[in-house]
Structures are given as C-alpha cells and as structure tokens.
Coordinates of C-alpha atoms and ligand atoms in Angstrom, one line a residue:
M15 CA -66.7 -22.1 45.3
S16 CA -67.7 -19.3 43.0
W17 CA -66.1 -16.3 44.7
N18 CA -63.1 -16.5 42.5
L19 CA -64.9 -16.9 39.2
K20 CA -63.5 -14.7 36.5
I21 CA -66.3 -15.0 34.1
G22 CA -70.0 -16.0 34.3
E23 CA -72.7 -16.2 31.7
I24 CA -76.4 -15.7 32.4
K25 CA -77.7 -19.2 33.1
E26 CA -81.3 -18.6 32.3
Q27 CA -82.5 -15.7 30.2
Y28 CA -86.2 -16.1 30.6
L29 CA -87.6 -16.3 34.0
N30 CA -91.1 -15.6 35.2
E31 CA -91.8 -13.6 38.4
Q32 CA -92.4 -16.6 40.5
Q33 CA -89.0 -18.1 39.6
I34 CA -87.3 -14.8 40.4
W35 CA -89.1 -14.5 43.7
Q36 CA -87.9 -18.0 44.5
M37 CA -84.3 -17.1 43.6
F38 CA -84.5 -14.0 46.0
N39 CA -86.1 -16.1 48.7
T40 CA -83.3 -18.7 48.6
F41 CA -80.9 -15.9 48.5
F42 CA -82.2 -14.2 51.6
S43 CA -83.0 -17.5 53.4
P44 CA -81.1 -18.1 56.6
K45 CA -80.1 -21.4 55.2
S46 CA -78.0 -19.7 52.6
K47 CA -74.5 -19.5 54.1
N48 CA -73.1 -16.1 54.7
T49 CA -69.7 -15.5 56.1
M50 CA -69.8 -11.8 55.2
T51 CA -72.2 -9.1 54.3
Y52 CA -70.9 -8.7 50.7
K53 CA -73.9 -10.0 48.9
F54 CA -76.2 -7.6 50.7
G55 CA -73.9 -4.8 49.9
L56 CA -73.8 -5.7 46.3
I57 CA -77.6 -6.0 46.0
K58 CA -77.9 -2.6 47.6
S59 CA -75.4 -1.2 45.2
L60 CA -77.3 -2.7 42.2
I61 CA -80.5 -1.2 43.5
E62 CA -78.8 2.2 43.7
N63 CA -77.7 1.8 40.1
L64 CA -80.8 0.5 38.5
Y65 CA -81.2 3.8 36.6
N66 CA -77.5 4.0 35.7
V67 CA -77.5 1.2 33.2
N68 CA -77.0 1.8 29.5
E69 CA -79.4 0.5 26.7
N70 CA -77.7 -3.0 26.9
L71 CA -78.4 -3.1 30.7
E72 CA -74.7 -2.8 31.4
V73 CA -73.6 -1.4 34.8
N74 CA -70.1 -0.1 35.0
Y75 CA -68.0 -1.4 37.8
Y76 CA -66.7 1.9 38.9
Q77 CA -70.2 3.2 39.4
L78 CA -71.3 0.0 41.2
F79 CA -68.3 0.1 43.5
E80 CA -68.7 3.7 44.2
S81 CA -72.1 2.8 45.8
F82 CA -70.5 -0.2 47.4
T83 CA -67.6 1.8 48.9
K84 CA -70.0 4.4 50.2
I85 CA -72.1 1.8 51.9
Y86 CA -69.2 0.0 53.4
W87 CA -67.4 3.1 54.5
N88 CA -70.5 4.2 56.4
L89 CA -70.9 0.7 57.9
V90 CA -67.3 0.0 58.8
V91 CA -65.8 3.4 59.6
H92 CA -68.7 5.6 60.5
H93 CA -70.7 3.0 62.4
Q94 CA -67.8 0.7 63.4
L95 CA -69.7 -2.5 62.4
K96 CA -67.9 -5.7 61.8
Q97 CA -68.8 -7.3 58.5
S98 CA -67.8 -10.9 58.9
N99 CA -68.9 -13.8 61.1
S100 CA -65.4 -14.4 62.3
S101 CA -64.3 -12.6 65.5
S102 CA -60.6 -12.8 64.5
M103 CA -60.7 -12.0 60.8
N104 CA -61.8 -8.9 58.9
S105 CA -63.0 -9.1 55.3
A106 CA -60.8 -7.9 52.5
V107 CA -62.9 -4.8 52.0
E108 CA -62.8 -4.0 55.7
K109 CA -59.1 -4.2 55.6
V110 CA -58.9 -1.8 52.7
L111 CA -61.2 0.7 54.4
M112 CA -59.4 0.6 57.7
N113 CA -56.0 0.9 56.2
F114 CA -57.1 3.8 54.1
Q115 CA -58.6 5.5 57.1
K116 CA -55.4 5.1 59.1
E117 CA -53.2 6.2 56.2
H118 CA -55.1 9.4 55.7
R119 CA -56.0 9.9 59.3
I120 CA -59.7 10.3 58.7
P121 CA -61.9 10.6 61.9
N122 CA -64.6 8.0 62.5
D123 CA -67.4 10.5 62.3
F124 CA -66.7 11.3 58.6
K125 CA -69.3 9.9 56.3
F126 CA -68.1 8.9 52.8
D127 CA -69.4 11.9 51.0
K128 CA -67.5 14.2 53.2
L129 CA -64.2 12.8 52.0
P130 CA -62.4 15.0 49.4
H131 CA -63.2 13.9 45.8
D132 CA -59.6 12.6 45.0
L133 CA -59.6 10.4 48.1
Q134 CA -63.0 9.0 47.2
L135 CA -61.7 8.2 43.8
K136 CA -58.6 6.5 45.1
L137 CA -60.6 4.5 47.7
V138 CA -63.2 3.3 45.2
Q139 CA -60.4 2.0 43.0
Q140 CA -59.0 0.0 45.9
V141 CA -62.4 -1.4 46.9
K142 CA -63.2 -2.2 43.3
K143 CA -60.1 -4.3 43.1
E144 CA -61.1 -6.4 46.1
G145 CA -64.7 -6.4 44.9
N146 CA -63.7 -7.9 41.5
K147 CA -61.9 -10.6 43.4
Y148 CA -64.3 -11.5 46.1
V149 CA -67.8 -10.1 45.5
I150 CA -68.9 -10.2 41.8
G151 CA -68.3 -14.0 41.5
A152 CA -69.8 -14.7 44.9
L153 CA -73.2 -13.1 44.2
Y154 CA -73.2 -14.6 40.8
G155 CA -72.9 -18.0 42.3
D156 CA -75.4 -17.3 45.1
S157 CA -78.0 -16.2 42.6
K158 CA -77.2 -19.3 40.4
G159 CA -76.1 -17.0 37.6
V160 CA -79.4 -15.4 36.9
I161 CA -79.0 -11.8 38.1
Y162 CA -76.1 -10.7 35.8
E163 CA -73.3 -11.9 33.6
F164 CA -69.8 -10.7 33.9
D165 CA -66.3 -11.0 32.6
L166 CA -63.7 -9.5 34.9
K167 CA -61.6 -8.5 31.9
K168 CA -64.3 -6.0 31.1
E169 CA -65.3 -2.9 33.1
Y170 CA -69.0 -3.7 33.5
M171 CA -71.5 -6.4 34.1
R172 CA -74.7 -7.0 32.2
M173 CA -78.0 -7.5 34.0
N174 CA -80.5 -10.2 33.0
E175 CA -83.4 -8.3 31.5
A176 CA -86.1 -10.3 33.3
V177 CA -84.4 -9.7 36.7
Y178 CA -83.7 -6.1 35.9
K179 CA -87.4 -5.4 35.2
F180 CA -88.3 -7.4 38.3
M181 CA -86.0 -5.3 40.4
L182 CA -87.5 -2.0 39.0
K183 CA -91.0 -3.2 39.7
H184 CA -90.3 -4.5 43.2
Q185 CA -87.6 -2.1 44.2
K186 CA -89.1 -1.0 47.4
V187 CA -89.7 -4.4 48.9
L188 CA -86.3 -5.6 47.7
T189 CA -84.7 -2.7 49.5
Y190 CA -86.6 -3.6 52.7
L191 CA -85.6 -7.2 52.4
T192 CA -81.9 -6.5 51.8
N193 CA -81.7 -3.9 54.6
Y194 CA -83.6 -6.2 57.0
H195 CA -81.3 -9.2 56.3
L196 CA -78.2 -7.1 56.4
A197 CA -79.3 -5.7 59.8
L198 CA -80.0 -9.2 61.1
F199 CA -76.5 -10.4 60.1
L200 CA -74.8 -7.3 61.6
E201 CA -76.8 -7.7 64.8
K202 CA -75.6 -11.2 65.2
Y203 CA -71.9 -10.4 65.0
N204 CA -71.8 -7.0 66.6
K205 CA -72.6 -6.8 70.3
A206 CA -75.0 -4.5 72.0
E207 CA -77.2 -3.7 69.1
N208 CA -80.8 -4.5 68.5
T209 CA -82.5 -5.0 65.2
V210 CA -84.5 -1.8 65.2
H211 CA -81.5 0.3 66.0
M212 CA -79.4 -1.6 63.4
L213 CA -82.0 -1.4 60.7
M214 CA -82.1 2.4 61.1
K215 CA -78.4 2.6 60.6
V216 CA -78.5 0.3 57.6
E217 CA -81.4 2.2 56.0
N218 CA -79.4 5.3 56.1
V219 CA -75.9 4.2 55.0
S220 CA -76.6 5.2 51.4
K221 CA -77.7 8.7 52.4
R222 CA -75.5 11.7 51.8
S223 CA -74.9 13.9 54.8
S224 CA -75.6 17.0 52.6
L225 CA -77.1 17.9 49.3
D226 CA -75.2 21.2 49.2
G227 CA -73.2 20.2 46.1
F228 CA -76.5 19.7 44.2
Y229 CA -77.9 23.0 45.5
N230 CA -74.8 24.8 44.1
I231 CA -75.1 23.1 40.7
L232 CA -78.8 24.0 40.4
I233 CA -78.3 27.5 41.5
S234 CA -75.4 28.0 39.1
F235 CA -77.8 26.9 36.3
G236 CA -80.2 29.6 37.2
E237 CA -82.8 27.9 39.3
K238 CA -84.1 30.7 41.4
T239 CA -87.7 29.8 42.1
C240 CA -89.5 26.9 43.8
F241 CA -90.0 24.1 41.3
Y242 CA -93.5 23.5 42.6
C243 CA -95.1 26.8 43.6
G244 CA -92.8 29.3 41.7
K245 CA -92.0 31.3 44.8
T246 CA -88.6 33.1 44.6
L247 CA -85.9 31.5 46.5
D248 CA -83.2 33.6 48.1
G249 CA -80.5 31.7 49.9
R250 CA -79.8 28.2 51.0
T251 CA -81.9 28.5 54.2
V252 CA -85.1 28.9 52.4
A253 CA -84.3 26.6 49.4
H254 CA -84.5 22.9 49.9
V255 CA -83.1 20.3 47.5
D256 CA -86.0 18.0 46.9
H257 CA -86.0 14.5 45.5
F258 CA -88.8 14.6 43.0
I259 CA -89.2 10.9 43.3
P260 CA -88.7 10.4 47.1
W261 CA -85.3 9.3 48.3
S262 CA -86.9 6.5 50.3
F263 CA -87.7 5.0 46.9
V264 CA -84.8 5.8 44.7
Q265 CA -82.2 5.4 47.5
T266 CA -79.8 7.6 45.5
D267 CA -79.2 11.1 44.3
H268 CA -79.5 11.7 40.6
L269 CA -79.3 15.3 39.6
W270 CA -82.1 14.7 37.1
N271 CA -84.4 13.8 40.0
L272 CA -83.5 16.8 42.1
V273 CA -85.2 20.2 42.2
L274 CA -85.1 23.2 44.4
A275 CA -88.2 23.8 46.4
C276 CA -89.3 26.3 49.0
R277 CA -89.4 25.1 52.6
S278 CA -93.2 24.9 52.8
C279 CA -93.5 22.8 49.6
N280 CA -90.6 20.5 50.6
L281 CA -92.1 19.9 54.1
S282 CA -95.6 19.4 52.8
K283 CA -94.6 17.0 50.0
R284 CA -92.5 14.8 52.3
D285 CA -92.5 11.2 51.0
R286 CA -95.1 11.8 48.3
I287 CA -95.0 12.2 44.6
A288 CA -96.1 15.3 42.8
K289 CA -98.9 15.3 40.1
Q290 CA -98.1 14.3 36.6
V291 CA -97.9 17.9 35.4
F292 CA -94.7 18.3 37.5
L293 CA -93.3 15.2 35.9
N294 CA -93.7 17.0 32.6
S295 CA -92.0 20.2 33.9
L296 CA -89.1 18.1 35.2
I297 CA -88.6 16.5 31.9
D298 CA -88.5 19.9 30.3
R299 CA -86.1 21.2 33.0
N300 CA -83.8 18.2 32.4
E301 CA -83.9 18.8 28.7
Q302 CA -82.6 22.3 29.2
L303 CA -80.0 21.3 31.8
A304 CA -78.7 18.5 29.6
E305 CA -77.8 20.9 26.9
S306 CA -75.0 22.2 29.0
N307 CA -71.4 21.2 28.1
E308 CA -70.2 21.5 31.7
E309 CA -68.4 18.4 32.9
V310 CA -70.6 18.0 36.0
I311 CA -73.8 18.0 33.9
I312 CA -72.3 15.6 31.3
K313 CA -71.4 13.2 34.2
E314 CA -74.8 13.5 35.9
F315 CA -76.8 13.1 32.7
K316 CA -74.7 10.3 31.2
F317 CA -77.4 7.6 31.7
Y318 CA -80.4 9.9 31.8
R319 CA -83.3 9.4 29.4
P320 CA -86.7 11.0 29.9
E321 CA -88.1 7.5 29.6
K322 CA -86.2 6.5 32.7
L323 CA -87.7 9.3 34.7
Q324 CA -91.2 8.3 33.4
D325 CA -90.4 4.7 34.4
L326 CA -89.3 5.7 37.8
Y327 CA -92.5 7.7 38.3
H328 CA -94.5 4.8 37.2
Y329 CA -92.7 2.3 39.4
S330 CA -92.9 4.5 42.4
I331 CA -96.7 4.5 42.0
V332 CA -96.7 0.7 41.6
N333 CA -94.6 0.5 44.8
G334 CA -97.3 2.3 46.7
F335 CA -96.3 5.9 46.7
E336 CA -99.0 8.4 46.8
H337 CA -98.8 10.5 43.7
Q338 CA -101.3 13.3 43.8
W339 CA -99.4 15.9 45.8
S340 CA -99.5 19.5 44.6
P341 CA -98.6 22.7 46.4
N342 CA -101.2 24.5 48.6
Ligands
ZN430 ZN1 -92.9 26.1 46.9

C-alpha cells in the first residue's frame, strides 16, 4: 500500500516518451484498481499547475490543492457526484467538503469560485490535510514513482523533468484521457447518468463561473482598449476577458494569459490562437503589469516568465490549435 507513504523519491529520472506513455496507459487502464477518483483529480490538478512550477520544477501543495479542492467541490457539492466505489462510504475529501458545506450553510448551486475568499482558504487547508494523507502517496505509488517526488514534511513536490516535459507536450490529450476516465468512473457509481453528459460536467469542473475579478484587475491597471483591434472598450458588456491561449488548452486562468477584447474579436477568435505579433504584445503588456507592487499582481505573476508564455504558445500549436487568427 502506498497511500500512506510519507516520502517518495523519483525512481527513474530518465525516461523516453514510449516509457512515459506506457506508464500513463497502465495508469488509465481499467485493470488498475481505483476505489476513488483521487488520482484523476490529482492529475487534473497537476495539469492545471504545469505553468506554476518554479525553476526546480517544484509545485507547492497549497496551489495544487487549491485546484484539487475546486475540482472536488464542483463535483461533490455542485454536481452531487459520489467519488468512491462504495455505496456506504464516502472518501475523506468528500466528508470534508460535505461537512464544510453544512457548517457554512452553502447552497448546492454554489461553484467554488463563488465562495468568499476566506472560506476558500480555510477549505483548501482542510482538503490539503486529507490530500497529504491519502492522495500524494497513492498517485506516487500508482505511477511507480516516476511523476514526482515528495516529502510530506515539505510544502511542495518536485516533478520529474522528463515527465514534466511530456505533460507539457501532450497536455491536450492527457486532459482528454483524464476527463474521459474520470467520467467513466463517475458514471459507474452514480445512477442515471450517461458518459456524454458526465464528460461535459467533468470537462467544466475546473472552469470559473465568472472572470469578473480579472476584468476588474485589468481595468484598474488601465486597459481600456481591445487587445487585438485597439477599439475603445467602455463597460463590462462590451469588454470580454479573453484567454490569449484558449482555456480549452490551458484549463486554468492565469492573469498573464488574460487580455481584454471587444465582443467581435472575442467571438471571432473563439478557440484559436492569435498570430505571433500578439504574443509579442502580450509579453510587453505582462512586463509592464509585473512592475506593479500590488499584492494581487505579485501573486498572479509569482511563477510567470516570458519563456513560459512562449512555451505555452509553442505547445498549443504542437497540440493542434490553429494559430493564425487576427482581427478582421
Ligand atoms: Zn477587438
């Protein structure tokens, strides 16, 4: 049993792509025993945090479990989906979430990002405690110790470089695989659902219900025109918060990947990627934003490097996103 491991070293540093595919195949294979959905949740959280690593490829647990909590809150509370294969028992994380919901009398239709910030903080700490106990060691064991190494006395895990690069490169297909297998599991243990319906729920559990917070930040830093066509934006109704690299690829909201766009640019761009010249403008925009000493900017830019945005641009193209969009 590996779920109660307290420390785990990376077993094999140097793996080639084929070996990593094999590991993920075994991991997703129906033969691999799952009593809960934890490992899918953790892989989703890792994917969300691929661009939140520091130069040593360390991911901090708070950040990781913030994604994890959001995903589980939306699955368990918002969608009322059971996460374990036992009809009589709930997983530790489910118990934490349900008790928290009860204690604070939060209605079922609340998505995670609608909770007040202090409650989010408190809940993430509680989930993190259970996650340290039941999740980190389990995924480590399931992946035969190749994805990351950890020591529960520290506040972060460190990713294996070969696996990290692999995950960047194959991010889209790994996201699909994880969502698909998570949906299959949930379908099996939750009545009256079908895979297509379930998959749609799962695909959206990471999504925020509103990007208004980011809109306010960008406006307060003087963004008054459409990032793409330069048209003046007056008011929230005409300004859209646009994921420069589409959300369907990044699966998360980094301020450094968000711009304000007019309605027509946002709607015409859709799931596509703008031409290289806009990447350069965004790098300049980010450089200016990052100069601010405001707390929110410091937090949002903590792990930002222009090279990360360039990588993300590159990897989205490798993953099949069309990248020649420009405004009419
Ligand atoms: Zn525009």
